[in-house]
Each structure stands twice: as structure tokens, then as C-alpha cells.
Tab-separated table of C-alpha atoms in Angstrom:
chain	number	residue	atom	x	y	z
A	1	MET	CA	37.817	-5.179	28.267
A	2	PRO	CA	39.621	-2.135	29.624
A	3	SER	CA	41.207	-2.523	33.061
A	4	PRO	CA	39.553	-1.012	36.125
A	5	SER	CA	41.027	2.383	37.009
A	6	LEU	CA	41.694	3.624	40.551
A	7	SER	CA	38.549	5.699	40.656
A	8	GLY	CA	36.258	2.892	39.566
A	9	PHE	CA	35.514	0.562	36.700
A	10	ALA	CA	36.016	1.773	33.170
A	11	LEU	CA	32.803	2.844	31.540
A	12	ARG	CA	32.406	1.769	27.926
A	13	VAL	CA	30.434	4.485	26.130
A	14	VAL	CA	29.282	3.147	22.766
A	15	VAL	CA	29.037	5.579	19.875
A	16	ASP	CA	26.674	4.161	17.247
A	17	ILE	CA	27.021	4.624	13.512
A	18	ALA	CA	26.169	8.212	12.516
A	19	ASP	CA	26.651	9.423	16.069
A	20	LEU	CA	29.241	11.142	18.273
A	21	ALA	CA	30.049	11.578	21.963
A	22	ALA	CA	32.325	13.836	24.007
A	23	THR	CA	33.244	13.592	27.678
A	24	ASN	CA	35.739	14.472	30.376
A	25	ASN	CA	34.720	11.485	32.494
A	26	GLN	CA	38.064	9.881	33.300
A	27	ASN	CA	36.522	6.429	33.593
A	28	ALA	CA	35.088	6.505	30.089
A	29	VAL	CA	36.340	4.535	27.117
A	30	LEU	CA	34.614	5.975	24.063
A	31	THR	CA	33.984	3.027	21.782
A	32	THR	CA	32.676	2.570	18.286
A	33	TYR	CA	32.207	-0.768	16.543
A	34	SER	CA	32.083	-1.870	12.934
A	35	LEU	CA	33.776	0.879	10.950
A	36	GLY	CA	33.526	-0.427	7.400
A	37	SER	CA	33.894	2.329	4.843
A	38	CYS	CA	32.840	4.734	7.613
A	39	LEU	CA	35.457	6.849	9.388
A	40	GLY	CA	36.032	6.909	13.123
A	41	VAL	CA	37.542	10.193	14.287
A	42	ALA	CA	38.910	10.461	17.838
A	43	ILE	CA	40.068	13.828	19.179
A	44	TYR	CA	41.751	14.340	22.553
A	45	ASP	CA	42.977	17.313	24.556
A	46	PRO	CA	45.659	15.989	26.952
A	47	VAL	CA	45.653	19.129	29.136
A	48	VAL	CA	41.999	19.109	30.185
A	49	LYS	CA	41.700	15.357	29.457
A	50	VAL	CA	38.699	15.651	27.198
A	51	GLY	CA	37.925	13.114	24.475
A	52	ALA	CA	35.402	12.947	21.668
A	53	LEU	CA	34.627	10.285	19.096
A	54	LEU	CA	32.697	10.410	15.806
A	55	HIS	CA	31.442	7.549	13.587
A	56	ALA	CA	30.604	9.195	10.240
A	57	MET	CA	29.192	7.283	7.294
A	58	LEU	CA	29.211	9.460	4.170
A	59	PRO	CA	31.348	12.369	2.943
A	60	ASP	CA	28.801	14.947	1.957
A	61	SER	CA	25.522	16.035	3.563
A	62	SER	CA	24.149	17.535	0.350
A	63	ILE	CA	22.612	14.123	-0.409
A	64	ASN	CA	20.106	14.543	2.435
A	65	GLN	CA	20.164	17.893	4.192
A	66	SER	CA	17.206	17.267	6.466
A	67	LYS	CA	18.965	14.128	7.703
A	68	ALA	CA	22.126	16.186	8.266
A	69	ALA	CA	20.170	18.711	10.328
A	70	ALA	CA	18.739	15.945	12.545
A	71	GLN	CA	21.858	13.766	12.654
A	72	PRO	CA	24.966	15.769	11.683
A	73	ALA	CA	27.284	12.926	12.716
A	74	MET	CA	26.133	10.887	9.707
A	75	PHE	CA	28.231	12.992	7.310
A	76	ILE	CA	31.868	14.089	7.406
A	77	ASP	CA	31.170	17.705	6.428
A	78	THR	CA	28.634	18.240	9.227
A	79	GLY	CA	30.005	15.656	11.686
A	80	ILE	CA	33.516	17.106	12.029
A	81	PRO	CA	32.345	20.591	13.110
A	82	ALA	CA	29.838	18.958	15.495
A	83	LEU	CA	32.616	16.766	16.954
A	84	PHE	CA	34.903	19.732	17.616
A	85	ARG	CA	32.064	21.821	19.086
A	86	ALA	CA	31.210	18.953	21.436
A	87	ALA	CA	34.824	18.842	22.669
A	88	TYR	CA	35.010	22.642	23.040
A	89	GLU	CA	32.029	22.491	25.393
A	90	PHE	CA	34.328	20.639	27.798
A	91	GLN	CA	37.024	23.353	27.442
A	92	ALA	CA	39.126	21.477	24.924
A	93	GLN	CA	41.202	23.805	22.746
A	94	LYS	CA	41.778	23.379	19.052
A	95	HIS	CA	45.568	23.799	19.064
A	96	ARG	CA	45.978	21.089	21.719
A	97	LEU	CA	43.765	18.472	20.075
A	98	ARG	CA	45.334	15.189	19.008
A	99	ILE	CA	43.430	13.707	16.052
A	100	CYS	CA	43.288	9.997	15.202
A	101	VAL	CA	41.414	8.543	12.244
A	102	ALA	CA	40.499	4.932	11.424
A	103	GLY	CA	38.231	3.084	9.000
A	104	GLY	CA	37.595	3.924	5.359
A	105	ALA	CA	37.850	0.281	4.273
A	106	GLN	CA	36.552	-0.731	0.879
A	107	ILE	CA	35.887	-3.737	-1.292
A	108	MET	CA	38.255	-4.456	-4.206
A	109	ASP	CA	37.141	-1.915	-6.782
A	110	SER	CA	39.470	-1.254	-9.695
A	111	THR	CA	36.878	0.998	-11.340
A	112	GLY	CA	36.618	3.380	-8.380
A	113	PHE	CA	32.897	3.568	-9.132
A	114	PHE	CA	31.689	3.678	-5.560
A	115	ASN	CA	34.804	4.190	-3.538
A	116	ILE	CA	33.044	5.529	-0.483
A	117	GLY	CA	35.882	4.769	1.969
A	118	LYS	CA	38.325	6.796	-0.084
A	119	ARG	CA	35.832	9.612	-0.599
A	120	ASN	CA	35.250	9.775	3.159
A	121	TYR	CA	38.996	10.117	3.743
A	122	GLU	CA	39.377	12.787	1.047
A	123	ALA	CA	36.500	14.745	2.576
A	124	ILE	CA	38.105	14.713	5.997
A	125	MET	CA	41.516	15.710	4.660
A	126	ALA	CA	39.989	18.668	2.805
A	127	ILE	CA	38.357	19.930	6.008
A	128	PHE	CA	41.490	19.450	8.110
A	129	GLN	CA	43.687	21.191	5.547
A	130	ALA	CA	41.302	24.115	5.325
A	131	HIS	CA	41.512	24.517	9.113
A	132	GLY	CA	45.233	23.887	9.494
A	133	LEU	CA	44.714	20.621	11.379
A	134	ARG	CA	46.975	17.576	11.155
A	135	ILE	CA	46.181	13.929	11.797
A	136	HIS	CA	48.338	12.558	14.617
A	137	ALA	CA	47.808	8.873	13.784
A	138	GLU	CA	45.700	6.993	11.284
A	139	GLN	CA	44.891	3.536	9.973
A	140	VAL	CA	42.647	3.820	6.953
A	141	GLY	CA	41.708	1.786	3.881
A	142	GLY	CA	42.207	-1.942	3.613
A	143	LEU	CA	39.740	-4.789	3.373
A	144	SER	CA	38.627	-5.225	6.992
A	145	SER	CA	36.122	-3.686	9.352
A	146	ARG	CA	37.533	-2.071	12.512
A	147	SER	CA	36.427	-1.045	16.010
A	148	MET	CA	37.969	1.978	17.774
A	149	TYR	CA	38.451	2.781	21.478
A	150	LEU	CA	39.511	6.117	23.053
A	151	ASN	CA	40.553	5.983	26.698
A	152	VAL	CA	39.636	9.384	28.111
A	153	ALA	CA	41.970	9.144	31.120
A	154	THR	CA	45.087	8.580	29.010
A	155	GLY	CA	44.196	9.569	25.441
A	156	GLU	CA	45.234	6.123	24.238
A	157	VAL	CA	43.488	5.033	21.032
A	158	ARG	CA	43.192	1.328	20.286
A	159	LEU	CA	41.876	-0.519	17.264
A	160	LYS	CA	40.455	-3.997	16.869
A	161	VAL	CA	40.601	-5.243	13.303
A	162	SER	CA	37.872	-7.764	12.474
A	163	GLY	CA	39.164	-11.335	12.350
A	164	GLN	CA	42.280	-10.536	14.415
A	165	GLN	CA	42.529	-11.643	18.018
A	166	GLU	CA	44.544	-8.762	19.446
A	167	GLU	CA	43.783	-5.073	19.649
A	168	CYS	CA	46.522	-2.760	18.375
A	169	ILE	CA	47.532	0.668	19.656
A	170	LEU	CA	46.970	3.462	17.157
A	171	CYS	CA	48.123	6.192	19.545
A	172	PRO	CA	49.750	5.448	22.929
A	173	GLY	CA	48.241	8.546	24.510
B	1	MET	CA	52.123	-24.066	-5.034
B	2	HIS	CA	49.356	-25.704	-3.079
B	3	SER	CA	47.663	-28.480	-5.031
B	4	VAL	CA	43.897	-28.225	-5.271
B	5	PRO	CA	42.125	-31.133	-3.566
B	6	ARG	CA	39.936	-32.956	-6.084
B	7	LEU	CA	36.743	-32.583	-4.139
B	8	THR	CA	33.421	-31.358	-5.468
B	9	VAL	CA	30.857	-29.206	-3.723
B	10	ASP	CA	28.827	-32.364	-3.056
B	11	ASP	CA	31.886	-34.021	-1.469
B	12	TYR	CA	32.199	-31.097	0.927
B	13	LEU	CA	28.493	-31.256	1.732
B	14	GLU	CA	28.838	-34.972	2.521
B	15	ARG	CA	31.902	-34.387	4.712
B	16	ALA	CA	30.464	-31.441	6.634
B	17	THR	CA	29.657	-32.417	10.179
B	18	ASN	CA	28.087	-29.120	11.154
B	19	LEU	CA	25.444	-28.875	8.437
B	20	PRO	CA	22.476	-26.840	9.607
B	21	PRO	CA	19.078	-28.532	9.695
B	22	ALA	CA	16.992	-28.039	6.556
B	23	PRO	CA	14.457	-25.237	6.996
B	24	ARG	CA	11.860	-27.378	5.208
B	25	ILE	CA	9.045	-24.979	5.771
B	26	LEU	CA	10.638	-21.974	4.022
B	27	PRO	CA	10.407	-23.165	0.388
B	28	GLN	CA	6.758	-24.117	0.960
B	29	LEU	CA	5.998	-20.746	2.535
B	30	LEU	CA	7.690	-18.965	-0.372
B	31	VAL	CA	5.388	-20.796	-2.804
B	32	LEU	CA	2.342	-19.834	-0.726
B	33	LEU	CA	3.356	-16.197	-0.469
B	34	ASN	CA	3.826	-15.956	-4.210
B	35	GLN	CA	0.398	-17.313	-5.040
B	36	PRO	CA	-2.387	-14.807	-5.462
B	37	ASN	CA	-5.246	-15.102	-2.947
B	38	THR	CA	-3.415	-17.313	-0.467
B	39	GLU	CA	-5.490	-17.684	2.677
B	40	SER	CA	-3.815	-17.002	5.977
B	41	GLY	CA	-5.226	-20.284	7.309
B	42	ARG	CA	-2.946	-22.253	5.007
B	43	LEU	CA	0.132	-20.358	6.199
B	44	VAL	CA	-0.813	-20.775	9.851
B	45	GLU	CA	-1.435	-24.481	9.312
B	46	LEU	CA	2.019	-24.949	7.789
B	47	ILE	CA	3.900	-23.104	10.518
B	48	SER	CA	1.869	-24.825	13.245
B	49	LEU	CA	3.310	-28.189	12.201
B	50	ASP	CA	6.369	-27.192	14.200
B	51	SER	CA	5.405	-26.357	17.764
B	52	GLY	CA	8.831	-25.018	18.714
B	53	LEU	CA	8.863	-22.685	15.737
B	54	THR	CA	5.319	-21.539	16.529
B	55	ALA	CA	6.343	-20.722	20.095
B	56	SER	CA	9.378	-18.765	18.871
B	57	VAL	CA	7.319	-16.782	16.380
B	58	LEU	CA	4.747	-15.913	19.040
B	59	ARG	CA	7.421	-14.896	21.519
B	60	LEU	CA	8.982	-12.571	18.939
B	61	CYS	CA	5.604	-11.150	17.897
B	62	ASN	CA	5.038	-10.196	21.496
B	63	SER	CA	8.565	-8.840	22.064
B	64	ALA	CA	9.255	-5.185	22.706
B	65	TYR	CA	9.826	-4.305	19.060
B	66	PHE	CA	6.803	-6.004	17.485
B	67	GLY	CA	4.624	-6.167	20.569
B	68	ASN	CA	1.140	-4.764	20.924
B	69	VAL	CA	-0.652	-3.830	24.125
B	70	LEU	CA	-2.422	-7.173	24.153
B	71	PRO	CA	-0.189	-10.121	23.320
B	72	ALA	CA	-1.120	-12.310	20.356
B	73	GLY	CA	-2.449	-15.583	21.760
B	74	ASP	CA	-2.014	-17.716	18.663
B	75	LEU	CA	-0.476	-17.658	15.204
B	76	GLN	CA	-3.665	-16.628	13.443
B	77	GLU	CA	-3.834	-13.547	15.646
B	78	ALA	CA	-0.156	-12.819	14.975
B	79	VAL	CA	-0.730	-13.014	11.214
B	80	THR	CA	-3.736	-10.713	11.483
B	81	ARG	CA	-1.765	-8.143	13.460
B	82	LEU	CA	1.588	-8.220	11.741
B	83	GLY	CA	0.586	-9.438	8.292
B	84	PHE	CA	1.745	-12.400	6.253
B	85	ARG	CA	5.031	-10.978	5.184
B	86	GLN	CA	6.154	-9.887	8.622
B	87	VAL	CA	5.392	-13.315	10.089
B	88	TYR	CA	7.223	-14.947	7.179
B	89	GLN	CA	10.209	-12.665	7.876
B	90	LEU	CA	10.290	-13.890	11.487
B	91	VAL	CA	10.066	-17.544	10.414
B	92	ALA	CA	12.873	-17.013	7.883
B	93	ALA	CA	15.000	-15.261	10.508
B	94	ILE	CA	14.491	-17.989	13.105
B	95	SER	CA	15.524	-20.695	10.659
B	96	GLY	CA	18.373	-18.624	9.196
B	97	ALA	CA	19.768	-17.930	12.648
B	98	ALA	CA	20.024	-21.637	13.437
B	99	ALA	CA	22.419	-22.011	10.506
B	100	LEU	CA	24.250	-18.697	10.491
B	101	ALA	CA	24.672	-17.615	14.125
B	102	PRO	CA	27.476	-19.982	15.243
B	103	ALA	CA	31.137	-18.894	15.149
B	104	LEU	CA	33.128	-19.818	12.007
B	105	PRO	CA	36.807	-19.858	13.041
B	106	GLY	CA	37.914	-20.801	9.494
B	107	TYR	CA	36.857	-17.314	8.413
B	108	GLY	CA	37.809	-15.604	11.692
B	109	ILE	CA	34.114	-14.967	12.401
B	110	GLU	CA	32.942	-14.862	16.020
B	111	ALA	CA	29.525	-16.136	17.176
B	112	GLY	CA	26.740	-13.936	15.808
B	113	GLY	CA	29.018	-12.183	13.287
B	114	LEU	CA	27.784	-13.817	10.106
B	115	TRP	CA	24.215	-13.585	11.367
B	116	GLN	CA	24.478	-9.827	11.996
B	117	HIS	CA	25.940	-9.410	8.500
B	118	SER	CA	23.202	-11.534	6.918
B	119	VAL	CA	20.319	-9.741	8.631
B	120	THR	CA	21.736	-6.298	7.762
B	121	ALA	CA	22.270	-7.318	4.131
B	122	ALA	CA	18.754	-8.796	3.939
B	123	ILE	CA	17.129	-5.630	5.254
B	124	ALA	CA	19.172	-3.463	2.864
B	125	ALA	CA	18.271	-5.691	-0.100
B	126	GLN	CA	14.608	-5.806	0.885
B	127	THR	CA	14.517	-2.010	1.090
B	128	LEU	CA	15.997	-1.827	-2.408
B	129	ALA	CA	13.525	-4.459	-3.691
B	130	ARG	CA	10.599	-2.437	-2.348
B	131	GLN	CA	11.914	0.630	-4.135
B	132	LEU	CA	12.364	-1.261	-7.412
B	133	ARG	CA	9.115	-3.269	-7.067
B	134	GLU	CA	10.972	-6.560	-7.047
B	135	ASN	CA	9.749	-9.576	-5.077
B	136	GLU	CA	10.614	-8.486	-1.527
B	137	THR	CA	10.150	-11.863	0.126
B	138	LEU	CA	12.385	-13.646	-2.341
B	139	VAL	CA	15.045	-10.931	-2.161
B	140	PHE	CA	14.969	-10.949	1.656
B	141	THR	CA	15.317	-14.745	1.862
B	142	ALA	CA	18.028	-15.039	-0.792
B	143	THR	CA	20.086	-12.285	0.832
B	144	LEU	CA	19.595	-13.722	4.303
B	145	LEU	CA	21.085	-17.032	3.111
B	146	HIS	CA	23.669	-15.722	0.607
B	147	ASP	CA	26.681	-16.767	2.706
B	148	LEU	CA	25.290	-20.156	3.761
B	149	GLY	CA	28.163	-21.866	1.931
B	150	LYS	CA	30.625	-20.379	4.441
B	151	VAL	CA	29.006	-22.524	7.142
B	152	VAL	CA	29.897	-25.623	5.112
B	153	LEU	CA	33.440	-24.581	4.185
B	154	ALA	CA	34.491	-22.981	7.491
B	155	SER	CA	35.811	-26.148	9.104
B	156	GLU	CA	37.718	-27.059	5.920
B	157	LEU	CA	39.368	-23.662	5.952
B	158	GLU	CA	40.562	-23.910	9.540
B	159	SER	CA	43.627	-25.956	8.618
B	160	VAL	CA	44.652	-23.621	5.791
B	161	GLU	CA	43.645	-20.370	7.500
B	162	PRO	CA	47.196	-19.013	8.005
B	163	ARG	CA	47.962	-19.543	4.310
B	164	ILE	CA	44.738	-17.837	3.239
B	165	ARG	CA	45.486	-14.883	5.492
B	166	GLN	CA	48.967	-14.649	4.017
B	167	GLN	CA	47.550	-14.557	0.499
B	168	LEU	CA	44.940	-11.971	1.388
B	169	ASP	CA	47.570	-9.836	3.150
B	170	HIS	CA	49.009	-8.976	-0.246
B	171	GLY	CA	45.617	-7.649	-1.336
B	172	GLU	CA	45.796	-9.214	-4.792
B	173	ILE	CA	43.374	-12.045	-4.328
B	174	SER	CA	39.733	-12.097	-3.275
B	175	LEU	CA	38.363	-14.388	-0.580
B	176	LEU	CA	36.387	-16.269	-3.241
B	177	GLU	CA	39.560	-16.832	-5.280
B	178	ALA	CA	41.432	-17.922	-2.150
B	179	GLU	CA	38.706	-20.496	-1.389
B	180	LEU	CA	38.978	-21.823	-4.941
B	181	GLN	CA	42.765	-22.097	-4.712
B	182	MET	CA	42.745	-23.824	-1.356
B	183	LEU	CA	39.647	-26.030	-1.605
B	184	GLY	CA	38.766	-26.144	-5.300
B	185	VAL	CA	35.285	-24.801	-4.524
B	186	GLN	CA	33.903	-21.497	-3.228
B	187	HIS	CA	31.167	-20.495	-0.785
B	188	ALA	CA	28.638	-19.093	-3.294
B	189	ASP	CA	28.456	-22.375	-5.271
B	190	THR	CA	28.417	-24.378	-2.051
B	191	GLY	CA	25.538	-22.407	-0.528
B	192	ALA	CA	23.559	-22.671	-3.758
B	193	ARG	CA	24.039	-26.452	-3.845
B	194	LEU	CA	22.716	-26.740	-0.302
B	195	LEU	CA	19.658	-24.681	-1.273
B	196	VAL	CA	19.022	-27.084	-4.175
B	197	ARG	CA	19.027	-29.963	-1.693
B	198	TRP	CA	16.642	-28.038	0.502
B	199	GLN	CA	14.315	-27.537	-2.478
B	200	PHE	CA	14.399	-23.762	-2.657
B	201	PRO	CA	13.182	-22.231	-5.942
B	202	GLU	CA	15.664	-22.002	-8.794
B	203	SER	CA	15.619	-18.202	-8.773
B	204	MET	CA	16.929	-18.191	-5.207
B	205	VAL	CA	19.525	-20.836	-5.944
B	206	MET	CA	20.804	-18.782	-8.886
B	207	ALA	CA	20.833	-15.562	-6.872
B	208	VAL	CA	22.935	-17.142	-4.116
B	209	ARG	CA	25.254	-18.879	-6.613
B	210	CYS	CA	25.860	-15.604	-8.474
B	211	HIS	CA	25.808	-13.131	-5.607
B	212	HIS	CA	29.330	-12.033	-6.533
B	213	HIS	CA	28.655	-12.144	-10.323
B	214	PRO	CA	24.992	-11.192	-10.771
B	215	SER	CA	25.007	-11.025	-14.596
B	216	GLU	CA	25.644	-14.788	-14.661
B	217	ALA	CA	22.322	-15.462	-12.911
B	218	GLN	CA	20.175	-15.015	-16.034
B	219	PRO	CA	17.211	-14.923	-16.149
B	220	HIS	CA	17.328	-14.056	-12.422
B	221	GLU	CA	19.999	-11.384	-12.646
B	222	ARG	CA	17.838	-8.690	-11.028
B	223	LEU	CA	17.316	-10.870	-7.961
B	224	ALA	CA	21.047	-11.670	-7.840
B	225	ALA	CA	21.892	-7.970	-8.233
B	226	CYS	CA	19.639	-7.107	-5.270
B	227	VAL	CA	21.510	-9.696	-3.172
B	228	TYR	CA	24.826	-8.237	-4.369
B	229	ILE	CA	23.806	-4.713	-3.362
B	230	GLY	CA	22.479	-5.881	0.034
B	231	ASN	CA	25.797	-7.598	0.706
B	232	LEU	CA	27.697	-4.477	-0.413
B	233	ILE	CA	25.694	-2.125	1.821
B	234	ALA	CA	26.167	-4.374	4.872
B	235	CYS	CA	29.930	-4.416	4.263
B	236	LEU	CA	30.164	-0.652	3.758
B	237	ILE	CA	28.344	0.104	6.999
B	238	GLY	CA	30.747	-2.192	8.815
B	239	GLN	CA	28.450	-5.176	9.271
B	240	SER	CA	30.907	-7.684	7.873
B	241	TYR	CA	33.020	-9.880	10.051
B	242	GLY	CA	36.008	-12.170	9.953
B	243	PHE	CA	39.362	-11.528	8.342
B	244	TYR	CA	39.415	-9.510	5.140
B	245	SER	CA	35.643	-9.695	4.860
B	246	LEU	CA	35.716	-6.924	2.253
B	247	ALA	CA	38.121	-8.867	0.036
B	248	TRP	CA	35.744	-9.293	-2.876
B	249	ARG	CA	35.776	-7.725	-6.291
B	250	HIS	CA	33.263	-5.023	-7.082
B	251	LYS	CA	31.118	-5.673	-10.161
B	252	THR	CA	29.592	-2.568	-11.642
B	253	GLU	CA	27.262	-4.899	-13.558
B	254	ALA	CA	25.077	-5.109	-10.440
B	255	LEU	CA	24.398	-1.384	-10.635
B	256	LYS	CA	23.834	-1.494	-14.383
B	257	ILE	CA	21.323	-4.350	-14.091
B	258	LEU	CA	19.255	-2.333	-11.623
B	259	ASP	CA	20.035	1.056	-13.206
B	260	LEU	CA	21.485	2.482	-9.993
B	261	GLN	CA	23.857	5.437	-9.533
B	262	PRO	CA	26.436	5.883	-6.756
B	263	ASP	CA	24.128	8.337	-4.976
B	264	ASP	CA	21.402	5.669	-4.885
B	265	LEU	CA	23.807	3.510	-2.892
B	266	SER	CA	24.507	6.345	-0.452
B	267	ARG	CA	20.757	6.776	0.052
B	268	LEU	CA	20.343	3.053	0.589
B	269	MET	CA	23.081	3.150	3.243
B	270	ILE	CA	21.110	5.859	5.061
B	271	LYS	CA	17.816	3.921	4.782
B	272	THR	CA	19.459	0.761	6.083
B	273	VAL	CA	20.932	2.516	9.114
B	274	GLU	CA	17.483	3.983	9.802
B	275	GLN	CA	16.182	0.416	10.177
B	276	PHE	CA	18.670	-0.472	12.863
B	277	GLU	CA	15.863	-1.404	15.287
B	278	VAL	CA	14.396	-3.959	12.884
B	279	ILE	CA	17.873	-5.345	12.275
B	280	GLN	CA	18.424	-5.714	16.023
B	281	ALA	CA	14.994	-7.338	16.504
B	282	LEU	CA	15.736	-9.890	13.771
B	283	PHE	CA	19.262	-10.382	15.108
B	284	GLN	CA	17.735	-11.418	18.423
B	285	THR	CA	16.041	-14.352	16.709
B	286	SER	CA	19.312	-16.234	17.105
B	287	ALA	CA	18.441	-16.569	20.799
B	288	SER	CA	14.975	-17.902	19.928
B	289	ALA	CA	16.413	-20.258	17.348
B	290	ARG	CA	18.520	-21.946	19.984
B	291	ASP	CA	15.375	-22.740	21.943
B	292	SER	CA	13.377	-23.868	18.949
B	293	SER	CA	12.642	-27.488	18.232
B	294	TRP	CA	13.876	-26.598	14.740
B	295	ASN	CA	17.305	-27.708	15.809
B	296	ARG	CA	16.023	-31.127	16.632
B	297	ILE	CA	14.201	-31.842	13.364
């Protein structure tokens, strides 16, 4: 559990699968559990202290466009713009945003037949490259599910890898 | 090189001190559900033999997710309102939870972890079975219990856990292969053997035994492939727990058996996430299972 801050107890805001949240509440710890092949994307503006977190499941919304319209956070191609827009509403600015990415795990697949974790990561890289954005820190791939925590007061991003006791720091903030 | 202990699956079953109680009623219910023209009275009669189970089923029927304006007063009413299959699903979940909800430190799985995985996989597989007109009840039950063998092997793995982790760290070996190296047996065979003892139908036994190699389940390879896909979907959407829970080898044969394309899997991921409320409602059965007399049979 996060430690209590001076202004009150930390507020764990849970972002479900195929969802996103943005806030400037300095007590909030944006949290998403169980990133399997899904990608968790945390963005943070250290000047205005605004954080946003996305838990996207699939790379491309063309598979179900009505779903994408109702729930853009389900897909990378619609979720990333929605994530950035949500942060901009709190006066975050693109050039100041620190981007952290985690997840994209996969089972052992030598055929690459359904490599959804890898495809998710490729989709996100294509969008970031097209917009001149760079990932500040990442932990992607592997054979374990992960949970991700963004502390809005500090910008620190932590990960908890399934089956491991300790959380690790992806970005010290 | 670690020498393989010369123990069989049956030896491990005899040694296991934490074996779950046999869900005796499930195989009988499966037979009933697969007979044409089964009367609901027979089903109600069978479930009513266990008063604790009956109470748990009624409590769940009347819970927020399944509940109606007027609560169901008895099982017959519950069956009328929810239908046979829904009541069976609750009974299966209550008995599955008793076995699968506890923590399994040998696999690095916390309390509720394997249960959450099993319920998610079962719902995904059932959704696929409905689409493919396979036997939904059988697919749901087999997928719910596919990792039962882990419950048996978990305590054996505790002593060798650091070595298993070390092996898996290199990413060259699957969890199933690591089990075989360390114990001489693996969880799929072990779970299947337990289901034989519990008198589950052969199709289910084969599906659980071959849930990582569905083509070997002939003539039940379609059932085994449904279990495989349910397990895969649960892992991809993050509902897999413990260390290196995705360390298993993908078999494209599962998709070939069912004639599925990669996009079908993406759609199934979406449909499974849409049923999150059902998954949560079934997940909650682990609380009911603790109260049920089932544990005392």
C-alpha cells in the first residue's frame, strides 16, 4: 500500500482493463492490475503534476469500431489519443510528458501466430514515432502478468510482477 | 543435474495432504444435463442432498448479480428463474472454488489467484463453445478445473521453487517441462488423474490431461482445444497468476482443430472482458464455498 501523504491518505484509483483515468489529485495513485499481453501506459507532466494511465488490450480498433467508439481505451490506436486528451484537459503539455510503458507479455510462441503482446507494442511505437514521442521507461514482454502504479504527487511509476514479492520502480519520478 | 524422483502421479495424490474434497455431485449433474428431457425435479433432488450447497446456491441466486425483485425461496424456484444451466454453473463454481481458491506458494500464487484465472478461462471457453455449438456445460466444467493438478503439486514444488524460478528465468523451458524435470510428473496429468478418481466423464479427463496439447485428446480434441483457448484468453487478458504463468508453449493445433483465425481470438478477448460482471459474480463463490458444508463432506 502507498504511504499516507501529508495532505491525507493516498487514494488508489483503479483503472480497469480497456479503461483510462487522468487526474491532478495529488493523493491519487493511479493503479491498474493484471496486464497480461495488454499494455499499461502511464504519462506524467511534472510541472502541473498531472498523471494519466491507460490499460489497452488490442492494437487495432478496426476489428470492432462500434466498440472503439464506446470504449476507446480498449485499443491502442484509439486509446493513446484518448489518454493524451484526458491529460491535456488538466493542462498537461505534450512536450513535458514523461511516458512509461509496461505489459505486453506473451506465452512461448515460436510461430508468432498470435503474438498479441508484441503487436500491441509495435502499434504503440508506430504512434509515438509518428508524433515524435519517446518512451522514458519501459518493461515489456516476458512471461509474467504485471500491475502498474503511478503516484500523481511524485510521478513515480512502480510495477508488481506476478509471483514476485516486491514491487520494482520503473521510473523514480 | 537434478535427479527425477521416481514417483508416479498416484504417489503424489496419495502424499498430498491438501487434496480438495471430491465434488461428487458434479459428474452426476453432468450426466443429467446431457440427457434429453431431464426433469428439473431430478436436478433439484440431487443438489438438495447437500444442505450447505443448497444454501450457498440460493444465496448466490439472490445476490445482486443474479437477484430478482422477489428472492427465490427454494431450489425449484431458483431453477425455474435462472434455468438448469445457470444453476449448474453456480454449483460447479461453488465446488471448484473450494479446491482452487487457496494460495499455492509453490507456484507463487496468492489466495484467489488460481480461482480468478479458472473462472475467467471457463467463461471465455464457454463463450467460444456457444459460438461453435459445442457442449457448453462440459467445456465450462473442464476449463474451470483444468489447473486442478497444480493444487496437488504446489506443496511438492515449494522446496524446489528457487530452482524452478532459475530455470524459467532463462526463458527456454516451460512450466510444464520444469514440473516434469523437478517432480517427474506435470499438473495436467495430475489433474486428469484426480478427475478419474472423482468419476468425471472420460471426455473431461482427456480435455484436462491434454489442455496444453489438444490434438492428443482424440476423440475429444475439440473439447480440449476449447479448454486450451479459454486458458490462453485468460492469460492474455492478464488473469494468470504466480511466477512465469505464461511460460507455456503455444500450439497452433488448437486453432486448427476449431478452425479459428487470430482475429477470432481478438474478438473472444473482447467478449470475455464484456462478461466481467459474470466473472466477478462467479469469483465471489469462493466466499460461499468456505461456508458450505461441502468442505466437511
